[in-house]
mmCIF file of N, CA and C in Angstrom:
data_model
loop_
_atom_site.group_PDB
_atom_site.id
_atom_site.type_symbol
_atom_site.label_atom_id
_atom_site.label_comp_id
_atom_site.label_asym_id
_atom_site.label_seq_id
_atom_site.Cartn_x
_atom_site.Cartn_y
_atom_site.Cartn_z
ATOM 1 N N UNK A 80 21.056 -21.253 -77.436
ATOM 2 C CA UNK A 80 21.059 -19.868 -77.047
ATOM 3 C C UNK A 80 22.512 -19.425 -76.860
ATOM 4 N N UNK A 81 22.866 -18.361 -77.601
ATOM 5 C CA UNK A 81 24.407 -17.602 -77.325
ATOM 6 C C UNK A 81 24.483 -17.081 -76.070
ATOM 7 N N UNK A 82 25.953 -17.381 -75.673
ATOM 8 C CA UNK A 82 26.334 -16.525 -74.236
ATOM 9 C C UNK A 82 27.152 -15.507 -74.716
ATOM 10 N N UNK A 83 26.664 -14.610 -73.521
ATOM 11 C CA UNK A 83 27.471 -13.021 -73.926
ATOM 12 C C UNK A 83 28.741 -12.419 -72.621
ATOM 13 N N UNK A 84 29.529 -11.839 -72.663
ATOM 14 C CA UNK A 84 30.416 -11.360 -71.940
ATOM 15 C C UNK A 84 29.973 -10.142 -71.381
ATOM 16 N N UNK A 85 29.984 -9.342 -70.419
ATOM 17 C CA UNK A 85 30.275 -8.058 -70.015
ATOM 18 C C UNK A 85 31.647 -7.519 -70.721
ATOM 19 N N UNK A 86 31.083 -6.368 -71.157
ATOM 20 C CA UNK A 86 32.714 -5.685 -71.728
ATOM 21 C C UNK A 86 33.224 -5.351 -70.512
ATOM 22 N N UNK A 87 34.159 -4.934 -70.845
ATOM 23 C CA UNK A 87 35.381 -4.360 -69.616
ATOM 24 C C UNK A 87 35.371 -3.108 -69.695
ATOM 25 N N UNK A 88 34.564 -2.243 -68.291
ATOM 26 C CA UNK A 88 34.334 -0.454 -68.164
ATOM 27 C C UNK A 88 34.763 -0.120 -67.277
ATOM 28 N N UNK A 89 35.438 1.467 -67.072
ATOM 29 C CA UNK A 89 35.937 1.433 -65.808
ATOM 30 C C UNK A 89 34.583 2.585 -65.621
ATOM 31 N N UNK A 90 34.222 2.331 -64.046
ATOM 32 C CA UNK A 90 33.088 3.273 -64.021
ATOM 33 C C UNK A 90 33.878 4.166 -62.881
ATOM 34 N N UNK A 91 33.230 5.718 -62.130
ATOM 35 C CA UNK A 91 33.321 5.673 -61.265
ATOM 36 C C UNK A 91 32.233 5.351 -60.327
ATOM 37 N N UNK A 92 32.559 5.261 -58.915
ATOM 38 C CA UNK A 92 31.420 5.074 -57.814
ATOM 39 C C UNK A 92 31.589 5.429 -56.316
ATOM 40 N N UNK A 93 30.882 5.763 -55.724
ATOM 41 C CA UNK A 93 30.915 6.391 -54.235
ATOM 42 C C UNK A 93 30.103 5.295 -53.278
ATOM 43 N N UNK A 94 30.597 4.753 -52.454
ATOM 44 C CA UNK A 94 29.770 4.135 -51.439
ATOM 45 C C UNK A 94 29.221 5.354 -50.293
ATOM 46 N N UNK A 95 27.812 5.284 -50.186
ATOM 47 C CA UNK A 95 27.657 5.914 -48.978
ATOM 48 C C UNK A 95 26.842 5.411 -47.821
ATOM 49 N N UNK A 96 27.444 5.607 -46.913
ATOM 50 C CA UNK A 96 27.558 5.647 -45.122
ATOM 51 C C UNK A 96 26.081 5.498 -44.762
ATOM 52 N N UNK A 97 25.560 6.426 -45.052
ATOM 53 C CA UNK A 97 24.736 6.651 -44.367
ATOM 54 C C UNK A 97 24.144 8.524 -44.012
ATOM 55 N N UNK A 98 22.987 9.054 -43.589
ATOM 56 C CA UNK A 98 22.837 10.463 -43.343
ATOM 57 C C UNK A 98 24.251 10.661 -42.812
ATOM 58 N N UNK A 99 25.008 10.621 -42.299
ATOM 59 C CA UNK A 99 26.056 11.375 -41.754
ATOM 60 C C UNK A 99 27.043 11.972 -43.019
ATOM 61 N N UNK A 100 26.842 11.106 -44.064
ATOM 62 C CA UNK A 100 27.860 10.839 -44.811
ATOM 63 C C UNK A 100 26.867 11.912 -46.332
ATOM 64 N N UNK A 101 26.040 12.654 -46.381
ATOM 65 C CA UNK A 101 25.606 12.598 -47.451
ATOM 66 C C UNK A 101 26.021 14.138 -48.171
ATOM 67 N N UNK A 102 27.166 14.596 -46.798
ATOM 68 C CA UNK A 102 27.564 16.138 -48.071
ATOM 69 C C UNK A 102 28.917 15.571 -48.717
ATOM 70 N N UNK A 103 29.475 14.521 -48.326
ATOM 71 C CA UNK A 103 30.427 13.976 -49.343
ATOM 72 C C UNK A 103 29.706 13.306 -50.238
ATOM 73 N N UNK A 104 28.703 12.670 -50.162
ATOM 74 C CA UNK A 104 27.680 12.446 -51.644
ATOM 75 C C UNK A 104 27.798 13.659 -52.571
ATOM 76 N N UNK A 105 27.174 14.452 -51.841
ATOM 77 C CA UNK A 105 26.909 15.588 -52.778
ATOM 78 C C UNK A 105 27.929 16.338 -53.364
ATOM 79 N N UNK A 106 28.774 16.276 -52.430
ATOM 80 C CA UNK A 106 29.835 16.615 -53.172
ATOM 81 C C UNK A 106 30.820 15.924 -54.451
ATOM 82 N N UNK A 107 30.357 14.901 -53.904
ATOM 83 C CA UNK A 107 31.152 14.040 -55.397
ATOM 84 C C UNK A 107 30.011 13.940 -56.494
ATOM 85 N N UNK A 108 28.964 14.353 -56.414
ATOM 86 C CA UNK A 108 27.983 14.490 -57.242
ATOM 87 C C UNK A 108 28.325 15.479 -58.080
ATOM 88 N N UNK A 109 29.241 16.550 -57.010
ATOM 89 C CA UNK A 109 28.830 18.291 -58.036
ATOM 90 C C UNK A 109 30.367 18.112 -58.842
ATOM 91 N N UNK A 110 31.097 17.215 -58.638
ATOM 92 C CA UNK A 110 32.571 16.968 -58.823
ATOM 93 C C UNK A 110 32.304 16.215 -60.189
ATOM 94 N N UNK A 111 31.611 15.301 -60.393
ATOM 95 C CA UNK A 111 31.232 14.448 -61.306
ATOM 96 C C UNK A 111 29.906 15.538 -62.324
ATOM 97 N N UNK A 112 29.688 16.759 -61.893
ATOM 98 C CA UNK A 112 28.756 17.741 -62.960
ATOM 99 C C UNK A 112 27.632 17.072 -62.844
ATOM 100 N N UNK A 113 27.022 16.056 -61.837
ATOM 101 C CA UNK A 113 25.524 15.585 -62.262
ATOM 102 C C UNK A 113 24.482 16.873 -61.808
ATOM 103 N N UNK A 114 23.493 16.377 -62.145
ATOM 104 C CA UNK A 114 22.086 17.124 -61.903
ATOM 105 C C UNK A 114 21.367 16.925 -60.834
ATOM 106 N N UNK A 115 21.269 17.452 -59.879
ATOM 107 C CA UNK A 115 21.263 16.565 -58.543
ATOM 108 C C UNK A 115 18.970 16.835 -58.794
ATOM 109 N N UNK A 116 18.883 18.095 -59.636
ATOM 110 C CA UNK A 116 17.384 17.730 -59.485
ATOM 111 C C UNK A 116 16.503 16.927 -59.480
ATOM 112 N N UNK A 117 15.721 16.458 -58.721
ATOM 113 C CA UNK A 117 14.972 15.138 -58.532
ATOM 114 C C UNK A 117 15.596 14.003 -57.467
ATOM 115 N N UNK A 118 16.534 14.560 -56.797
ATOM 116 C CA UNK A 118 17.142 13.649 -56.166
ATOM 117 C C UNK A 118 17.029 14.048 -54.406
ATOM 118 N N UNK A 119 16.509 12.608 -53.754
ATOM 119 C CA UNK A 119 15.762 13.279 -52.600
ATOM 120 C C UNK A 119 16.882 12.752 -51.430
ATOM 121 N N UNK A 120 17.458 13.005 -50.310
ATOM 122 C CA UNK A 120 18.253 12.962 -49.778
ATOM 123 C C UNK A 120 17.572 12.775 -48.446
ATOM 124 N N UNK A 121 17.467 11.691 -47.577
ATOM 125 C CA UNK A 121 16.964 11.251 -46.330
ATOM 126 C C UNK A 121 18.231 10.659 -45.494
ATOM 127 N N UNK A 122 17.656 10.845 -44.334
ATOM 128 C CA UNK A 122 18.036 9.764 -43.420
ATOM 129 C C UNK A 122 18.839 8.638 -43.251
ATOM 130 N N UNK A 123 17.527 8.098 -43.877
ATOM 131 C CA UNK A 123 17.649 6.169 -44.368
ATOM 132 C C UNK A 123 17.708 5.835 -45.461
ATOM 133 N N UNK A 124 17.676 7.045 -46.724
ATOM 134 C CA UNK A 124 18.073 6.673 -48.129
ATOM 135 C C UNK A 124 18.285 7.607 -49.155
ATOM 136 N N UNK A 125 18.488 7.512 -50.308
ATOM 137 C CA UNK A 125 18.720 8.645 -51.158
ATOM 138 C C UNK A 125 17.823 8.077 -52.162
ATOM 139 N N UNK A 126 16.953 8.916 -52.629
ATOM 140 C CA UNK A 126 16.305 8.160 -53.818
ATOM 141 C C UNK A 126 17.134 8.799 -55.128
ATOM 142 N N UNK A 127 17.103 8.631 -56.316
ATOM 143 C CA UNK A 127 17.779 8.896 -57.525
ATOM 144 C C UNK A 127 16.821 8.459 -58.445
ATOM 145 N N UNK A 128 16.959 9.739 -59.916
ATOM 146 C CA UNK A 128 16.079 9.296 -60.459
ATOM 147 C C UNK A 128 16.871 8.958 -61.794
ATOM 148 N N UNK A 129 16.516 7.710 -62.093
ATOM 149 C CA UNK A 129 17.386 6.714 -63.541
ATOM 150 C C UNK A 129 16.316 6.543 -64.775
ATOM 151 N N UNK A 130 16.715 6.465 -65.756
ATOM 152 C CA UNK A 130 15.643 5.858 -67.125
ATOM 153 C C UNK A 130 14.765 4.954 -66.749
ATOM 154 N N UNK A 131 15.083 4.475 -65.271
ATOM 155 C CA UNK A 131 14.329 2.917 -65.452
ATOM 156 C C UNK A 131 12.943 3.583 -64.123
ATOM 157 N N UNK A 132 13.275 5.346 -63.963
ATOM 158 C CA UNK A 132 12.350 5.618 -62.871
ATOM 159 C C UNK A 132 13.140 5.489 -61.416
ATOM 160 N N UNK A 133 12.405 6.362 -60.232
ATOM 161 C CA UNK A 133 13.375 5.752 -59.365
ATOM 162 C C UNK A 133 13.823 4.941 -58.595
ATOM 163 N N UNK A 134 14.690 4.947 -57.688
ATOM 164 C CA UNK A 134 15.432 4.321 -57.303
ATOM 165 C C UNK A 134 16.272 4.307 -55.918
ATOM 166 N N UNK A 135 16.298 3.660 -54.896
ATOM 167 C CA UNK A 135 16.683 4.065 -53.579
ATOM 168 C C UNK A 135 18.021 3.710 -53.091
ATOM 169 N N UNK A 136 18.656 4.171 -52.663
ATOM 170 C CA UNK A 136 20.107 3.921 -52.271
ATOM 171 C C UNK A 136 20.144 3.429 -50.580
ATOM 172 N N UNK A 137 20.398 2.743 -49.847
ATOM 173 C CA UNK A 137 20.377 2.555 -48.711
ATOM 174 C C UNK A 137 21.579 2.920 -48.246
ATOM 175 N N UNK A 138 21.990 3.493 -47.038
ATOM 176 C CA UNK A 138 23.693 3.040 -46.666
ATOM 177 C C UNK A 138 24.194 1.807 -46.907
ATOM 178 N N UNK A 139 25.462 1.923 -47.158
ATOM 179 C CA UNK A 139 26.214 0.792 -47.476
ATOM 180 C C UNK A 139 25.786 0.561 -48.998
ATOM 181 N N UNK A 140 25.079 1.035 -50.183
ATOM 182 C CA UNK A 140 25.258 0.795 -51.185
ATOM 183 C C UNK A 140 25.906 2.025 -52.029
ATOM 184 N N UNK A 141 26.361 1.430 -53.116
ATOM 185 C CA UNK A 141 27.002 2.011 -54.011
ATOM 186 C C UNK A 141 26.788 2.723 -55.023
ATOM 187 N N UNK A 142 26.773 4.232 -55.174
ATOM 188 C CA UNK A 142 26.169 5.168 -55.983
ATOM 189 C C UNK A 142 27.191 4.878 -57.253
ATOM 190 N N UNK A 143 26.840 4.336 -58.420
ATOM 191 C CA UNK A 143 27.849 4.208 -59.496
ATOM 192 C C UNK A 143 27.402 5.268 -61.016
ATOM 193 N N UNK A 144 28.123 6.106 -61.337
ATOM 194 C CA UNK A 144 28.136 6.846 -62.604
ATOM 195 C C UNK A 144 28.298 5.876 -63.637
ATOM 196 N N UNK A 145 27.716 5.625 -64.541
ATOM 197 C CA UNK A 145 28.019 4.358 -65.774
ATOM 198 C C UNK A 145 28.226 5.202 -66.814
ATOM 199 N N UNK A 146 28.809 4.344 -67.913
ATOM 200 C CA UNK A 146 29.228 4.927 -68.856
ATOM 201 C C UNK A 146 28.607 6.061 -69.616
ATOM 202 N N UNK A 147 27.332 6.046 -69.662
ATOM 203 C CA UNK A 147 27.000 6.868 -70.083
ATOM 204 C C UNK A 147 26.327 8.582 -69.931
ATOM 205 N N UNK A 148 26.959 8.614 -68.142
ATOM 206 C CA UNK A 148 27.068 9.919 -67.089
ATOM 207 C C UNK A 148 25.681 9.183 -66.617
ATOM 208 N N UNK A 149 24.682 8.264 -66.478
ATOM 209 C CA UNK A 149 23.838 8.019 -65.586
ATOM 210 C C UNK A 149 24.228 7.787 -64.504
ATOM 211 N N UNK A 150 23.566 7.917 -63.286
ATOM 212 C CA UNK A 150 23.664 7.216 -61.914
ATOM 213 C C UNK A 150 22.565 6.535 -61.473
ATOM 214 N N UNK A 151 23.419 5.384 -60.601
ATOM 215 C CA UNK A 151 22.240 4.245 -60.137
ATOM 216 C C UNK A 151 22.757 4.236 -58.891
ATOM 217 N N UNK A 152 21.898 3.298 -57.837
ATOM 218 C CA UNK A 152 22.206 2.714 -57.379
ATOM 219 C C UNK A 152 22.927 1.271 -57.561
ATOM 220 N N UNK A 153 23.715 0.611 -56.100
ATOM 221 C CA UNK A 153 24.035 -1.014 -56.787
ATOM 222 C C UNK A 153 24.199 -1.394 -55.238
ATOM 223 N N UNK A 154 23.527 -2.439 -54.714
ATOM 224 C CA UNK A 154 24.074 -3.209 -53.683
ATOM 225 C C UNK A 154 25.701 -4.001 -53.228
ATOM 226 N N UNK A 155 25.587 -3.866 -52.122
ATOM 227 C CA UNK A 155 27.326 -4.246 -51.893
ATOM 228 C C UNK A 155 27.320 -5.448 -52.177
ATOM 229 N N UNK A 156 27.247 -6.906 -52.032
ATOM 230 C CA UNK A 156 27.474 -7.754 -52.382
ATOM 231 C C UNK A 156 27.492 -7.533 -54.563
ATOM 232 N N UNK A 157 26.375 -7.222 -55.706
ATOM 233 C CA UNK A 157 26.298 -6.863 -56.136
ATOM 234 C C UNK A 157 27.734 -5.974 -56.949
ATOM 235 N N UNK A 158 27.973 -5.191 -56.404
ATOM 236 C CA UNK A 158 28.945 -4.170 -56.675
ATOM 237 C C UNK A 158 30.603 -5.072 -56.391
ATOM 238 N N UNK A 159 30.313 -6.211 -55.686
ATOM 239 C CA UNK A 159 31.896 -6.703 -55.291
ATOM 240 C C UNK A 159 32.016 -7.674 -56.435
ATOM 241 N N UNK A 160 30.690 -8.684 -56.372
ATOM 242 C CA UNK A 160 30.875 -9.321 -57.814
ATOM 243 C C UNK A 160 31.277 -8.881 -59.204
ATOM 244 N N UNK A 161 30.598 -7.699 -59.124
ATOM 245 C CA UNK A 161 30.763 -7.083 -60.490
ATOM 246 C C UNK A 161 32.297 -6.484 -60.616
ATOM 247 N N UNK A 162 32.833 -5.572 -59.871
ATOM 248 C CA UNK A 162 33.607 -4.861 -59.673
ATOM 249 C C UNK A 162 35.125 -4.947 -59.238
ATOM 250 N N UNK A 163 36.373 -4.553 -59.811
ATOM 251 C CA UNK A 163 37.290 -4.627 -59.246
ATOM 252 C C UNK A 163 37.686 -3.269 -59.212
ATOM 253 N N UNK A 164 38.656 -2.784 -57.868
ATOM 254 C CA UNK A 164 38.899 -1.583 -57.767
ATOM 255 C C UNK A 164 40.301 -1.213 -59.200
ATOM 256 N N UNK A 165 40.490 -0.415 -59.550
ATOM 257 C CA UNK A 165 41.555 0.261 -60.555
ATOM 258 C C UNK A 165 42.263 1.406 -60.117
ATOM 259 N N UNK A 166 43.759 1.033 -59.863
ATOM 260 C CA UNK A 166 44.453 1.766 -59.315
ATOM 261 C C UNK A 166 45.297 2.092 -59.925
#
């Protein structure tokens, strides 16, 4: 069986806090031109809706735009493996 590489992408991404934290979500949402319709904004989570259906964001995880203007969620451990910051 062949092994494959991850290419090398720079994405952007927003960690968020928590309800306190969710008009700087939104705001980097409207900054980034997404579609915020379908997207439900709580408390204790943000749901988002992706190709794969949706999807819940907890505080402390990482809202990431991927290459192709989608947004997901990604867990912090998750997001550190994968990820280096680009400065």
């Amino acid at each position: 069986m062949a092994k494959y590489r991850k290419k090398p992408v720079v994405i952007e991404a927003v960690r968020w806090l928590g309800a306190e934290d969710t008009n700087r979500i939104v705001n980097w949402l409207a900054f980034q031109g997404a579609n915020i319709l379908g997207w439900f904004f709580h408390d204790t989570d943000i749901t988002i809706p992706t190709k794969e259906g949706a999807m819940k964001a907890s505080p402390g995880d990482w809202i990431i735009r991927g290459v192709a203007g989608e947004f997901y969620p990604c867990k912090p451990e998750i997001f550190a493996a994968t990820y280096d910051e680009v400065r």
